[in-house]
Short mmCIF file of C-alpha atoms in Angstrom, two decimals:
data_model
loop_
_atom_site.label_atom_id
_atom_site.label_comp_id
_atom_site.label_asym_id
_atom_site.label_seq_id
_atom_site.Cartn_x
_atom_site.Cartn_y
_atom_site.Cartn_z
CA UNK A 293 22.22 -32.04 1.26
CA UNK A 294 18.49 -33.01 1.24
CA UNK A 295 15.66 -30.97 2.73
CA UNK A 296 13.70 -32.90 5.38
CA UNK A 297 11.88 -29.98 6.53
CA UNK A 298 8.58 -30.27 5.59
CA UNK A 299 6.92 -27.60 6.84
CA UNK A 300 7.84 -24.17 9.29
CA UNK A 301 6.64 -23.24 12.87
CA UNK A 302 6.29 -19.62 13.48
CA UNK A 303 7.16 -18.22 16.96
CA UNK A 304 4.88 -15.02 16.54
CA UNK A 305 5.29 -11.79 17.99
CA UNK A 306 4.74 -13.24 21.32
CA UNK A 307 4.35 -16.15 23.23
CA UNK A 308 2.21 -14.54 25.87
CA UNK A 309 -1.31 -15.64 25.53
CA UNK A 310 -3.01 -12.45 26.64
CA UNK A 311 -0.89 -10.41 24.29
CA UNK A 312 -1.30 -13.12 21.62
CA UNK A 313 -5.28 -12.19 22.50
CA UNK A 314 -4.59 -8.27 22.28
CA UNK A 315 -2.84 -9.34 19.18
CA UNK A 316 -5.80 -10.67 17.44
CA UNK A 317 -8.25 -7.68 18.11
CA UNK A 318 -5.36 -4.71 17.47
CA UNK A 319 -4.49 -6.29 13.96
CA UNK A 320 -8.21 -7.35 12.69
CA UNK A 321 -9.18 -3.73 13.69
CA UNK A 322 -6.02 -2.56 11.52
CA UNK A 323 -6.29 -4.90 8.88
CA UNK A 324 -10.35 -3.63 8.65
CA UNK A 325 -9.02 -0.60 8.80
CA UNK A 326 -6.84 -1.08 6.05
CA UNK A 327 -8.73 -2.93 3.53
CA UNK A 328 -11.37 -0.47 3.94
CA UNK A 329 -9.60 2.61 3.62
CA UNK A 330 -7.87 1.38 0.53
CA UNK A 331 -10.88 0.07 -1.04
CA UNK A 332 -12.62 3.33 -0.64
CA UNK A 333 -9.35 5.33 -2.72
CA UNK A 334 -9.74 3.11 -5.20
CA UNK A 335 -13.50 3.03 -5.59
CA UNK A 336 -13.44 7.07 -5.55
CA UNK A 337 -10.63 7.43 -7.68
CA UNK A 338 -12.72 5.28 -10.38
CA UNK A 339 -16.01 7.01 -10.46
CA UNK A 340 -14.84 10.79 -10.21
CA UNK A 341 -14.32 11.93 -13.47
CA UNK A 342 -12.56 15.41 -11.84
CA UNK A 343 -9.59 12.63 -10.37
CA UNK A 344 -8.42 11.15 -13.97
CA UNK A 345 -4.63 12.73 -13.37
CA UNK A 346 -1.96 10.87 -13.47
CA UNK A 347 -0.92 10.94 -9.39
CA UNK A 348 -4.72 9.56 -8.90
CA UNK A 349 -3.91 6.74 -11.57
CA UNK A 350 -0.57 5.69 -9.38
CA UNK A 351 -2.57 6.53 -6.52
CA UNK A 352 -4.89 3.68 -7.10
CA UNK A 353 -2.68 1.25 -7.93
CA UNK A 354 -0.81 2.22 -4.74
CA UNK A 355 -3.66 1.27 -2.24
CA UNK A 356 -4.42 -2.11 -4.70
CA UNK A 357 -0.63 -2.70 -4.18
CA UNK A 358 -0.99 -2.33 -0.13
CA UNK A 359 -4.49 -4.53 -0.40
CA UNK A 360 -2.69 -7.26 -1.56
CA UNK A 361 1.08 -6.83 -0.11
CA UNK A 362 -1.07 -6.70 3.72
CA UNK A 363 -3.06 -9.38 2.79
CA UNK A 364 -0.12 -11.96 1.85
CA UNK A 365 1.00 -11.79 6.09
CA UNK A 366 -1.85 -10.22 7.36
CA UNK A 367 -4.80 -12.90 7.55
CA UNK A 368 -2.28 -15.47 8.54
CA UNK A 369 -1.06 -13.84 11.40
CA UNK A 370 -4.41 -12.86 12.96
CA UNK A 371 -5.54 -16.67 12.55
CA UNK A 372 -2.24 -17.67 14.46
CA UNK A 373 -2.77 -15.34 17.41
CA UNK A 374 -5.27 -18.20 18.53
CA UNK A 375 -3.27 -20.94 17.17
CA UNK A 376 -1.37 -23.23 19.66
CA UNK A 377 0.78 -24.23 16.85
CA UNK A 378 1.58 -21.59 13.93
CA UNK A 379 2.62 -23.80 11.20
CA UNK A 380 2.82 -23.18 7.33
CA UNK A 381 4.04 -25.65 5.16
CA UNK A 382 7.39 -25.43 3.08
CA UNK A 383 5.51 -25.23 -0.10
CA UNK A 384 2.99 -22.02 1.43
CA UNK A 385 6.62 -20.36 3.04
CA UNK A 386 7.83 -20.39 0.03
CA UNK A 387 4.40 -18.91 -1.71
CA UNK A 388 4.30 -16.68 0.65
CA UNK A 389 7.82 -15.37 0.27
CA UNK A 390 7.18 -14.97 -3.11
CA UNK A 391 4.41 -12.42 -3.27
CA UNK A 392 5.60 -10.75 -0.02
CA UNK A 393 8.76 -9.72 -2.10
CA UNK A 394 6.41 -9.55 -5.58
CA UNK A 395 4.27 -7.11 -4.07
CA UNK A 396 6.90 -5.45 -1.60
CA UNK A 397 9.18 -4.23 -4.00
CA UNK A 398 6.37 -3.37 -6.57
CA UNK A 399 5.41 -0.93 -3.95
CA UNK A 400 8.97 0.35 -3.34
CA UNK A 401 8.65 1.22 -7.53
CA UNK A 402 5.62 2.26 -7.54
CA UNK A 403 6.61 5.08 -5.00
CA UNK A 404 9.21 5.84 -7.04
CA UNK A 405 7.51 6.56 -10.33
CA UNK A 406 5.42 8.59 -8.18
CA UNK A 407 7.94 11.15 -7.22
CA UNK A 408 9.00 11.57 -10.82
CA UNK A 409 5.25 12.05 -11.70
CA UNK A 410 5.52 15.04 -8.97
CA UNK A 411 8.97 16.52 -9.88
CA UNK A 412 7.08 16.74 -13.94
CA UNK A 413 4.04 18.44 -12.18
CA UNK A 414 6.01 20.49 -10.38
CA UNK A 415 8.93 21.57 -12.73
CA UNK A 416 7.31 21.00 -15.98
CA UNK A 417 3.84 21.87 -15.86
CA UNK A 418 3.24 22.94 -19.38
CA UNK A 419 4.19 19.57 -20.71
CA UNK A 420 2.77 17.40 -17.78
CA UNK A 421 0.25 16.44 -19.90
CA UNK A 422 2.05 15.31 -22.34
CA UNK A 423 4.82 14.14 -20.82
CA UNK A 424 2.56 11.93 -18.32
CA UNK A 425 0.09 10.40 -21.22
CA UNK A 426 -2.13 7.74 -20.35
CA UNK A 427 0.22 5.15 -22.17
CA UNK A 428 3.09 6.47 -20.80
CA UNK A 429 1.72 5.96 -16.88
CA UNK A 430 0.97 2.58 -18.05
CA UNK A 431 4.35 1.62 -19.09
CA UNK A 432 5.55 2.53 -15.82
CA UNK A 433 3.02 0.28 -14.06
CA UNK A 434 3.57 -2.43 -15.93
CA UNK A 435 7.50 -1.93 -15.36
CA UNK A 436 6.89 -1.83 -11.64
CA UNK A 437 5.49 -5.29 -11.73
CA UNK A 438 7.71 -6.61 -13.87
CA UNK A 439 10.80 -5.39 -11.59
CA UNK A 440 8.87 -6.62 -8.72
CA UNK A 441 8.20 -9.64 -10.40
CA UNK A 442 12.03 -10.76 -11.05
CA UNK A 443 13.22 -8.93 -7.95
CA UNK A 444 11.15 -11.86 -6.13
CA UNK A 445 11.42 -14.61 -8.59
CA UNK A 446 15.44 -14.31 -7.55
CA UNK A 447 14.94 -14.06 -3.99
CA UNK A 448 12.19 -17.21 -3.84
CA UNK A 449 15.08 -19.26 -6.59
CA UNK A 450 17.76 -18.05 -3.95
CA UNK A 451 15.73 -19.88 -0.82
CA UNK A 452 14.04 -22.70 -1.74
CA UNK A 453 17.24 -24.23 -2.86
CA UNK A 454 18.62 -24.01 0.11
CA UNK A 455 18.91 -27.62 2.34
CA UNK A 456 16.78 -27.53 5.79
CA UNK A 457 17.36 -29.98 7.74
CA UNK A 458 15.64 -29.06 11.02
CA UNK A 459 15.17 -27.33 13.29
CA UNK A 460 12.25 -25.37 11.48
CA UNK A 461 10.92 -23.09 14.40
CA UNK A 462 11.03 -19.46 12.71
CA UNK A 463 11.42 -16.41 15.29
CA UNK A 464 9.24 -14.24 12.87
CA UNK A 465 5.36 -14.22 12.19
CA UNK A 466 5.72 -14.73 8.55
CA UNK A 467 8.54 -16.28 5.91
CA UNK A 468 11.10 -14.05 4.97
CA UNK A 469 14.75 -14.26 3.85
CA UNK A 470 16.77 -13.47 6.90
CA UNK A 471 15.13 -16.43 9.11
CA UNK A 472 14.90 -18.42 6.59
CA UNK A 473 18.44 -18.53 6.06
CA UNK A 474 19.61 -18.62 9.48
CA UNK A 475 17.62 -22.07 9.38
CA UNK A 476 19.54 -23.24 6.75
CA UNK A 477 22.31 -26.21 6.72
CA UNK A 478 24.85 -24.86 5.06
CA UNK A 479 27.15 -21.56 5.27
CA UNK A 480 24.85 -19.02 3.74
CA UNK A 481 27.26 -15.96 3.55
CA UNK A 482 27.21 -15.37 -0.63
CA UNK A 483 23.26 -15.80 -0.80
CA UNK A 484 22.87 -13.49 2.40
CA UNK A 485 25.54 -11.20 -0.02
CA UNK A 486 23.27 -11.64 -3.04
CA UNK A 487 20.05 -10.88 -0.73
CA UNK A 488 21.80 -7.17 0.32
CA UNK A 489 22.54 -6.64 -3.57
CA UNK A 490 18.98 -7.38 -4.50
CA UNK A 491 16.30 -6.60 -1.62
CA UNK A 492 19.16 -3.91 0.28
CA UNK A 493 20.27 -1.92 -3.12
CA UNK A 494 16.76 -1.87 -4.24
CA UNK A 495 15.57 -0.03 -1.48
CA UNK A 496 18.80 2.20 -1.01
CA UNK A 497 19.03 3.42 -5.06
CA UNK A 498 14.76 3.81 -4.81
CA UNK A 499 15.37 5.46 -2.14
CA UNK A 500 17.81 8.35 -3.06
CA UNK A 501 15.94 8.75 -6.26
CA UNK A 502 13.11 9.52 -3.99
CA UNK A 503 15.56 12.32 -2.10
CA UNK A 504 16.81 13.52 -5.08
CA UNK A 505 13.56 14.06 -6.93
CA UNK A 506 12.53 16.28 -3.65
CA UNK A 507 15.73 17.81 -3.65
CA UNK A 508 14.88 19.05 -7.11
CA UNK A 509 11.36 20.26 -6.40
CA UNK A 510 12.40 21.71 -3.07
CA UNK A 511 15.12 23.96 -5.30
CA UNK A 512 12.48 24.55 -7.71
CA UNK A 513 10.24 26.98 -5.10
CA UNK A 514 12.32 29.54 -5.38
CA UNK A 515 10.84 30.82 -8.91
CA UNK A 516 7.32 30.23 -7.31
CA UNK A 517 4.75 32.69 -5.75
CA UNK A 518 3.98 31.39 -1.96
CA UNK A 519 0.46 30.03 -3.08
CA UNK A 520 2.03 28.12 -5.53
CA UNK A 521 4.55 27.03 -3.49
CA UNK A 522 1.56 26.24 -0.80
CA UNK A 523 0.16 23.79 -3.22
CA UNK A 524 3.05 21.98 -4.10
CA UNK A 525 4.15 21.62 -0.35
CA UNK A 526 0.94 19.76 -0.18
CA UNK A 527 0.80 17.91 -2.98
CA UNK A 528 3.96 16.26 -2.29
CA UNK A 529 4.07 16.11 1.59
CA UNK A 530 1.45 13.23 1.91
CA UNK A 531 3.97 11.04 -0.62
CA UNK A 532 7.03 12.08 1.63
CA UNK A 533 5.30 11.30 4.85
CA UNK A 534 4.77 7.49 3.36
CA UNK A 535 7.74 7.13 1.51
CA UNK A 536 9.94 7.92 5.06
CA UNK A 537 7.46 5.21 6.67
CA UNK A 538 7.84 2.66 3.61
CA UNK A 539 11.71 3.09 3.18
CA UNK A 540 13.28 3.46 6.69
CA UNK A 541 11.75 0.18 7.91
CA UNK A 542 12.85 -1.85 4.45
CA UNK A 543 16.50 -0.36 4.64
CA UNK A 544 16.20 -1.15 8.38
CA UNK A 545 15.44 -5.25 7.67
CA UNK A 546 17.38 -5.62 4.53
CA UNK A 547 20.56 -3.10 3.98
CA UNK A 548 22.50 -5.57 6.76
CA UNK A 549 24.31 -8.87 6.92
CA UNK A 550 22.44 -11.70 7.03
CA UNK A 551 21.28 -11.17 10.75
CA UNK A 552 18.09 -11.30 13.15
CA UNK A 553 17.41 -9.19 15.75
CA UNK A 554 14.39 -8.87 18.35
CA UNK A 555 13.36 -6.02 17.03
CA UNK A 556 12.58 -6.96 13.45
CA UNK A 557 9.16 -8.79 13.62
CA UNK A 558 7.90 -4.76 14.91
CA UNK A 559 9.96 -3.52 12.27
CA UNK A 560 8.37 -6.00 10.08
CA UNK A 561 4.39 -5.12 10.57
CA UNK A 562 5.19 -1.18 10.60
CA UNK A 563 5.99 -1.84 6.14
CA UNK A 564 3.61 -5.01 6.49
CA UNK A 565 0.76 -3.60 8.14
CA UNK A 566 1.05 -0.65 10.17
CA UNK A 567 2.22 1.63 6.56
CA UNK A 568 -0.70 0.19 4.20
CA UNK A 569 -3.01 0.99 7.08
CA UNK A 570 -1.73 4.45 6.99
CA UNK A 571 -1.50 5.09 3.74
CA UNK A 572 -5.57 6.20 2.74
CA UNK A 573 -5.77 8.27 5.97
CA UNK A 574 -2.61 10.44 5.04
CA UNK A 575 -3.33 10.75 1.40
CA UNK A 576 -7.15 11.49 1.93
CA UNK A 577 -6.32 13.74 4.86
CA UNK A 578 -4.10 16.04 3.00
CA UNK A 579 -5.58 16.08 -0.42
CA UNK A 580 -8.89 17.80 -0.44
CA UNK A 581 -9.45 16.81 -4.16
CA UNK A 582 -10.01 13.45 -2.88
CA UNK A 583 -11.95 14.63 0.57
CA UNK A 584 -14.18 16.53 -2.04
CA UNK A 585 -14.95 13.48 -4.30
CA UNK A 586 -15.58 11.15 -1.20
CA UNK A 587 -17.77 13.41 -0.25
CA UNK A 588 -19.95 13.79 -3.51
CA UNK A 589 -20.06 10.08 -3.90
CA UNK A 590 -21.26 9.61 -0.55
CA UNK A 591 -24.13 11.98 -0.96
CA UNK A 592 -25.22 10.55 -4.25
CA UNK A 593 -25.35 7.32 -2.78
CA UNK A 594 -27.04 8.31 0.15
CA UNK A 595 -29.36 10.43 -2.24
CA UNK A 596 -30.42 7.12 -4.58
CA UNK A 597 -30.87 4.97 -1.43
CA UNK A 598 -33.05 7.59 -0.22
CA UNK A 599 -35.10 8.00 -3.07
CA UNK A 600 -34.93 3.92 -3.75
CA UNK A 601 -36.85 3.63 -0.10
CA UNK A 602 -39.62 5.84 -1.13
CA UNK A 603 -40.22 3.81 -4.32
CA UNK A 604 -39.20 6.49 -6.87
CA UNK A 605 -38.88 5.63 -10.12
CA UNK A 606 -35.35 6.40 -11.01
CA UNK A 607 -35.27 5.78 -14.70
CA UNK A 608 -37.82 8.49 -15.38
CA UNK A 609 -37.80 10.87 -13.00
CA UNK A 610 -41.08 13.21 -12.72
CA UNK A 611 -39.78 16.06 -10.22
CA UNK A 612 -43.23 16.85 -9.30
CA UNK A 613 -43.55 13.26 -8.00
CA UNK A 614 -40.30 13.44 -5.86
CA UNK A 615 -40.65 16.61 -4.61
CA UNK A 616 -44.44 17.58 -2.31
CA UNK A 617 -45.65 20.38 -4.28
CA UNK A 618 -48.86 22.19 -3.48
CA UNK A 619 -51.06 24.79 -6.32
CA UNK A 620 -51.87 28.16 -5.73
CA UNK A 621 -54.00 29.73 -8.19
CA UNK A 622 -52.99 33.52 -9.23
CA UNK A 623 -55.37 34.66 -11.88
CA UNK A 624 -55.20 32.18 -14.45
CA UNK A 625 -51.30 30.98 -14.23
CA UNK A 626 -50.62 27.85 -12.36
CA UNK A 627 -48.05 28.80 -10.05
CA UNK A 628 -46.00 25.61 -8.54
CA UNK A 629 -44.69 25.92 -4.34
CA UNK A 630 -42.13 23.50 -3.27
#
C-alpha cells in the first residue's frame, strides 16, 4: 500500500486555548529551567579539577544527554501551544522519532552504567580506580550511544515503512511509536510485538540491573561503620531518586500492547521534560561536592568581573595596586596596612 500522508497534525495536550496559553509559559519556564541547570553541571564538572571521578564524568554526559533528548520535543511543543495548526511533516516525524528514541534509550544506558560505577565505589573501593580508568568510562559511553543508536535505527526502519493513508491527526504532542502505528493502514500487531521486545525489554532488563546493583550495595552496609554507610546512602540516593522517575514512566508507555491511552501525553513530558528538568536540582542538591565547586566558580567569576570593572591588570597582578594600602613609618622599616 502507498503512503499518501504527507505530513502529521498533532492534537497537543489540549485543545483549550487558555490552557494551550498556560502551556506555553509552564514549559518555556521548565525548559529554561532545564537547559540551564544542565548547562551549569556540565560547565562545573569541566573546570573543577577536585570533580575528575568517574560518577562526575557520567554525570556530565547525563545532563548533555537530557539537553538534547528535551530539546528533540521540547521547542516544538512550546511553538505549537500558539499554533492553530500543529503540523510536522512525515520526513521531520520521522527525524524526530529517531533521536527521541537515539537519545531516550542512550539515557536509559547511561543510567545504567552509572549504577555499576556506584556498586565498584561502593563494594570495591581499593580497585575503583583501576577498575573505572579513564578508557574504561569511555568505552562505556561510547557503548551507550551505540546501543542507543541501533535501538532507534530499528524502531525509525520499523515505522517509516509502514503505509499511511490518512487520517494523520496524532493524539500526542510529538511522534512516537504507539500513535504512529495506530495511524497506520495495515494490521500492525507483529511490529507493535517487535516495539515491546525492543523499547519495553530495554527498559525492563535496564531496569532490574538498576535494582539489582542496589540490592547489592544495600547488602553491602552491613560490613560498614554508620558514617560510611551515611556517605554511600547519599551518594547513591540522588541516582535512585532519577532512575524511579526515568524508568516508571518508560515501562509505563512502552512495556504494553500496542495501545493509547489519555493519560500518556502526561506520562510522556514527566521522561520528556519534567525528569531532565529535575535531574541538576536533585543531583546538585544532594551532592555537596558539586554545591562546593558551584560555589568556587561562582566567586572566581564574580571576583575577575570585579576586578575587570576597576581596570586591573590581570596578567600581572601588583597586590599593592589592587588592594588600598596606606604607610606607616616605625623607625626605619616600612610597615604596609591593608
Amino acid at each position: 500500500m502507498e503512503n499518501n500522508v504527507t505530513e502529521f497534525i498533532f492534537m497537543g495536550l489540549s485543545q483549550n486555548e487558555k490552557v494551550q496559553q498556560l502551556c506555553f509559559f509552564l514549559f518555556l519556564f521548565f525548559y529554561m529551567i532545564l537547559m540551564t541547570g544542565n548547562f551549569l553541571i556540565i560547565m562545573t564538572i569541566q573546570r573543577s579539577s577536585n570533580l575528575n571521578s568517574p560518577m562526575y564524568f557520567f554525570l556530565s554526559f547525563l545532563s548533555f544527554v537530557d539537553i538534547c533528548y528535551s530539546s528533540v520535543t521540547a521547542p516544538k511543543l512550546i511553538i505549537d501551544s500558539y499554533a492553530k495548526v500543529k503540523s510536522i511533516s512525515f520526513v521531520g516525524c520521522m527525524a524526530q522519532l529517531f533521536f527521541c528514541h537515539l537519545f531516550g534509550c542512550t539515557e536509559i544506558f547511561i543510567l545504567t552504567v552509572m549504577a555499576y560505577d556506584r556498586y565498584v565505589a561502593i563494594c570495591k573501593p581499593l580497585r575503583y580506580m583501576t577498575i573505572m580508568d579513564r578508557k574504561v568510562c569511555s568505552i562505556l559511553v561510547a557503548t551507550c550511544w551505540l546501543g542507543g543508536f541501533v535501538h532507534s535505527f530499528i524502531q525509525t526502519i520499523l515505522t517509516v515503512q509502514l503505509p499511511f493513508c490518512g487520517p494523520n491527526l496524532i493524539d500526542h504532542y510529538f511522534c512516537d511509536v504507539h500513535p504512529l502505528l495506530k495511524l497506520a493502514c495495515i494490521d500492525t500487531k507483529v511490529v507493535g510485538l517487535i516495539v515491546i521486545a525492543n523499547s519495553g525489554m530495554i527498559s525492563l532488563s535496564c531496569f532490574v540491573i538498576l535494582v539489582g546493583s542496589y540490592i547489592v550495595i544495600l547488602l553491602s552496609f552491613k560490613t560498614r561503620s554508620s558514617e560510611g554507610r551515611r556517605k554511600a546512602l547519599s551518594t547513591c540516593a540522588s541516582h535512585i531518586i532519577v532512575v524511579i522517575l526515568f524508568f516508571v514512566p518508560c515501562l509505563f508507555i512502552y512495556l504494553r500492547p500496542s495501545t493509547t491511552f489519555t493519560e500518556d501525553k502526561m506520562v510522556a513530558v514527566f521522561y520528556t521534560i519534567i525528569t531532565p528538568m529535575l535531574n541538576p536540582l536533585i543531583y546538585t542538591l544532594r551532592n555537596m561536592e558539586v554545591k562546593n565547586a558551584m560555589k568556587r566558580l561562582w566567586m572566581e567569576k564574580l571576583v575577575v568581573r570585579n576586578k575587570r570593572g576597576s581596570g586591573v591588570n590581570l596578567n600581572g597582578i601588583d597586590i599593592a595596586s589592587v588592594v588600598p594600602v596606606s604607610k606607616r613609618i616605625a623607625g626605619n622599616k616600612s610597615v604596609i596596612i591593608p
